[in-house]
Short mmCIF file of C-alpha atoms in Angstrom, two decimals:
data_model
loop_
_atom_site.label_atom_id
_atom_site.label_comp_id
_atom_site.label_asym_id
_atom_site.label_seq_id
_atom_site.Cartn_x
_atom_site.Cartn_y
_atom_site.Cartn_z
CA MET T 1 -7.04 -35.56 -49.43
CA PRO T 2 -6.15 -37.11 -46.30
CA ALA T 3 -8.65 -38.21 -44.54
CA VAL T 4 -10.64 -36.70 -41.58
CA PRO T 5 -12.18 -38.17 -38.96
CA ILE T 6 -16.14 -37.78 -38.57
CA GLY T 7 -16.70 -34.91 -36.34
CA LYS T 8 -13.82 -33.25 -36.71
CA ASP T 9 -12.66 -30.29 -39.04
CA PRO T 10 -9.07 -29.38 -38.84
CA GLU T 11 -9.90 -25.82 -39.86
CA ARG T 12 -12.48 -24.92 -37.49
CA ASP T 13 -10.55 -26.68 -34.86
CA GLN T 14 -7.65 -24.35 -35.71
CA GLU T 15 -9.87 -21.25 -35.89
CA THR T 16 -11.39 -22.05 -32.61
CA SER T 17 -7.50 -22.97 -30.82
CA THR T 18 -6.74 -19.47 -31.73
CA SER T 19 -9.05 -17.65 -30.92
CA ALA T 20 -9.02 -19.21 -27.47
CA ALA T 21 -5.34 -18.43 -27.34
CA ASP T 22 -6.26 -14.94 -28.60
CA ARG T 23 -8.32 -14.72 -25.81
CA LEU T 24 -6.14 -15.73 -23.38
CA VAL T 25 -3.54 -13.18 -24.22
CA GLU T 26 -6.38 -10.38 -24.26
CA ALA T 27 -6.63 -11.54 -20.75
CA ALA T 28 -3.30 -11.46 -19.71
CA HIS T 29 -2.75 -8.02 -20.89
CA ALA T 30 -5.90 -7.19 -19.46
CA GLU T 31 -4.89 -8.18 -16.27
CA GLN T 32 -1.58 -6.70 -16.77
CA ARG T 33 -3.42 -3.06 -17.18
CA THR T 34 -4.93 -3.61 -14.23
CA LEU T 35 -2.20 -4.04 -12.18
CA ALA T 36 -0.21 -1.15 -13.66
CA GLN T 37 -3.53 1.12 -12.70
CA GLN T 38 -3.52 -0.66 -9.23
CA ILE T 39 0.49 0.33 -8.55
CA ALA T 40 0.26 3.82 -9.97
CA ILE T 41 -3.05 4.06 -7.28
CA SER T 42 -0.82 2.41 -4.90
CA SER T 43 1.96 4.76 -5.42
CA ALA T 44 -0.14 7.98 -5.02
CA GLU T 45 -1.88 6.69 -2.11
CA LYS T 46 1.65 5.83 -0.50
CA VAL T 47 2.89 9.44 -1.30
CA VAL T 48 -0.19 10.73 0.65
CA ALA T 49 0.50 7.87 3.90
CA GLU T 50 3.76 9.46 4.16
CA ALA T 51 2.88 12.76 4.13
CA ARG T 52 0.50 12.17 6.59
CA CYS T 53 3.35 10.19 8.61
CA ARG T 54 5.36 13.45 8.52
CA SER T 55 2.61 15.51 9.77
CA LEU T 56 1.92 13.33 12.65
CA LEU T 57 5.49 13.11 13.47
CA ALA T 58 5.99 17.19 13.26
CA ALA T 59 2.77 17.33 15.59
CA GLN T 60 4.20 15.03 18.33
CA ASP T 61 7.79 16.85 17.75
CA ALA T 62 5.58 20.27 18.75
CA ALA T 63 3.95 18.47 21.36
CA ALA T 64 7.55 17.49 22.74
CA ARG T 65 8.93 20.96 22.68
CA ARG T 66 5.88 22.16 24.29
CA LEU T 67 6.66 19.99 27.33
CA SER T 68 10.19 20.63 27.01
CA ALA T 69 9.43 24.25 27.31
CA ALA T 70 7.14 24.12 30.58
CA ARG T 71 9.40 21.71 32.17
CA GLY T 72 12.03 24.53 31.86
CA ALA T 73 9.91 27.28 32.83
CA ALA T 74 9.01 24.77 36.14
CA ARG T 75 12.64 24.82 36.80
CA VAL T 76 13.26 28.27 36.99
CA ALA T 77 9.73 28.72 38.63
CA GLY T 78 10.99 26.00 41.39
CA GLN T 79 13.86 28.54 42.07
CA THR T 80 11.81 31.56 43.28
CA ASP T 81 9.76 32.35 46.15
CA ASP T 82 6.41 32.80 44.11
CA HIS T 83 4.11 29.94 45.09
CA ASP T 84 1.77 30.97 42.39
CA ARG T 85 4.25 31.36 39.92
CA ARG T 86 5.47 27.60 41.14
CA ALA T 87 1.69 26.59 40.74
CA ALA T 88 0.97 27.96 37.45
CA ALA T 89 4.29 26.33 36.36
CA HIS T 90 3.35 22.62 37.33
CA ALA T 91 -0.20 23.14 36.04
CA ALA T 92 1.62 24.35 32.59
CA VAL T 93 3.59 21.16 32.97
CA ALA T 94 0.58 19.00 33.72
CA ALA T 95 -1.65 20.55 30.76
CA ALA T 96 1.95 20.12 28.38
CA GLN T 97 1.88 16.23 29.85
CA ALA T 98 -1.53 15.70 29.35
CA ASP T 99 -1.25 17.30 25.51
CA PHE T 100 1.95 15.20 24.52
CA THR T 101 -0.02 12.20 25.71
CA ARG T 102 -3.06 12.99 23.51
CA VAL T 103 -1.06 13.91 20.57
CA THR T 104 1.08 10.82 20.86
CA ASP T 105 -1.64 8.52 21.74
CA ALA T 106 -3.61 9.96 18.38
CA ALA T 107 -0.69 9.99 16.04
CA ILE T 108 0.32 5.82 17.09
CA GLU T 109 -3.04 4.85 16.85
CA GLU T 110 -3.62 6.86 12.83
CA LEU T 111 0.11 5.59 12.46
CA ARG T 112 -1.52 1.80 12.99
CA GLY T 113 -4.52 2.50 10.32
CA ILE T 114 -1.83 3.73 7.79
CA THR T 115 0.37 0.48 8.09
CA GLN T 116 -2.84 -1.68 7.99
CA ALA T 117 -4.25 0.25 5.11
CA GLU T 118 -0.24 0.11 3.36
CA ARG T 119 -0.03 -4.09 4.18
CA THR T 120 -3.69 -4.23 2.46
CA ARG T 121 -2.72 -2.29 -0.70
CA LEU T 122 0.54 -4.44 -0.73
CA GLU T 123 -1.30 -7.58 -0.27
CA GLY T 124 -3.99 -6.44 -2.89
CA LEU T 125 -0.82 -6.03 -5.07
CA VAL T 126 0.78 -9.48 -4.93
CA GLU T 127 -2.55 -10.77 -5.68
CA HIS T 128 -3.20 -9.25 -8.44
CA LEU T 129 0.30 -10.06 -9.61
CA ARG T 130 -0.48 -13.82 -8.95
CA ARG T 131 -3.26 -13.23 -11.04
CA VAL T 132 -1.05 -11.77 -14.04
CA TRP T 133 1.06 -14.52 -13.65
CA THR T 134 -1.25 -17.02 -14.13
CA ALA T 135 -2.83 -15.26 -16.95
CA ARG T 136 0.87 -15.07 -18.74
CA GLU T 137 1.20 -18.72 -18.01
CA ALA T 138 -2.20 -19.52 -19.79
CA ALA T 139 -1.22 -17.32 -22.59
CA ASP T 140 2.28 -18.63 -22.97
CA ILE T 141 1.03 -22.27 -23.04
CA ALA T 142 -1.20 -21.14 -25.48
CA VAL T 143 0.62 -18.99 -27.48
CA PRO T 144 4.48 -19.72 -26.74
CA PRO T 145 6.94 -16.80 -26.82
CA PRO T 146 9.21 -17.21 -29.82
CA ASP T 147 11.95 -18.35 -28.13
CA ARG T 148 10.19 -21.23 -26.48
CA ARG T 149 8.45 -22.38 -30.09
CA ASP T 150 9.43 -25.42 -31.86
#
């Protein structure tokens, strides 16, 4: 029987080392599962954000069409001798311009928020991906994949 140094139990050390390796592997799997969940959530949030962006663009396009129509009506009214009609047309242009500006400014502000939220989501995914890589690396050191075992 080989000599065992005092205070050393090879079977116990192997068991402890295996359970530690198992914990590292499980931690890596848990990080991977969490990342997969975060990716799914992020994908759903992106779909919602893209739909909202399309909605904002449609609202801005509608406001631009109203402004264009008001300007066209003002050009036609400007060719008449009806002062009240010209004044009403110019008032309609001013109102349409104010509406277009309001809609555009609101869309820009909301798009900034959507863009910032997307950036924050992506930064979170990258940070979690780094945690997955770190956990996998620790697990691979503890239990190397078959192609790296001696």
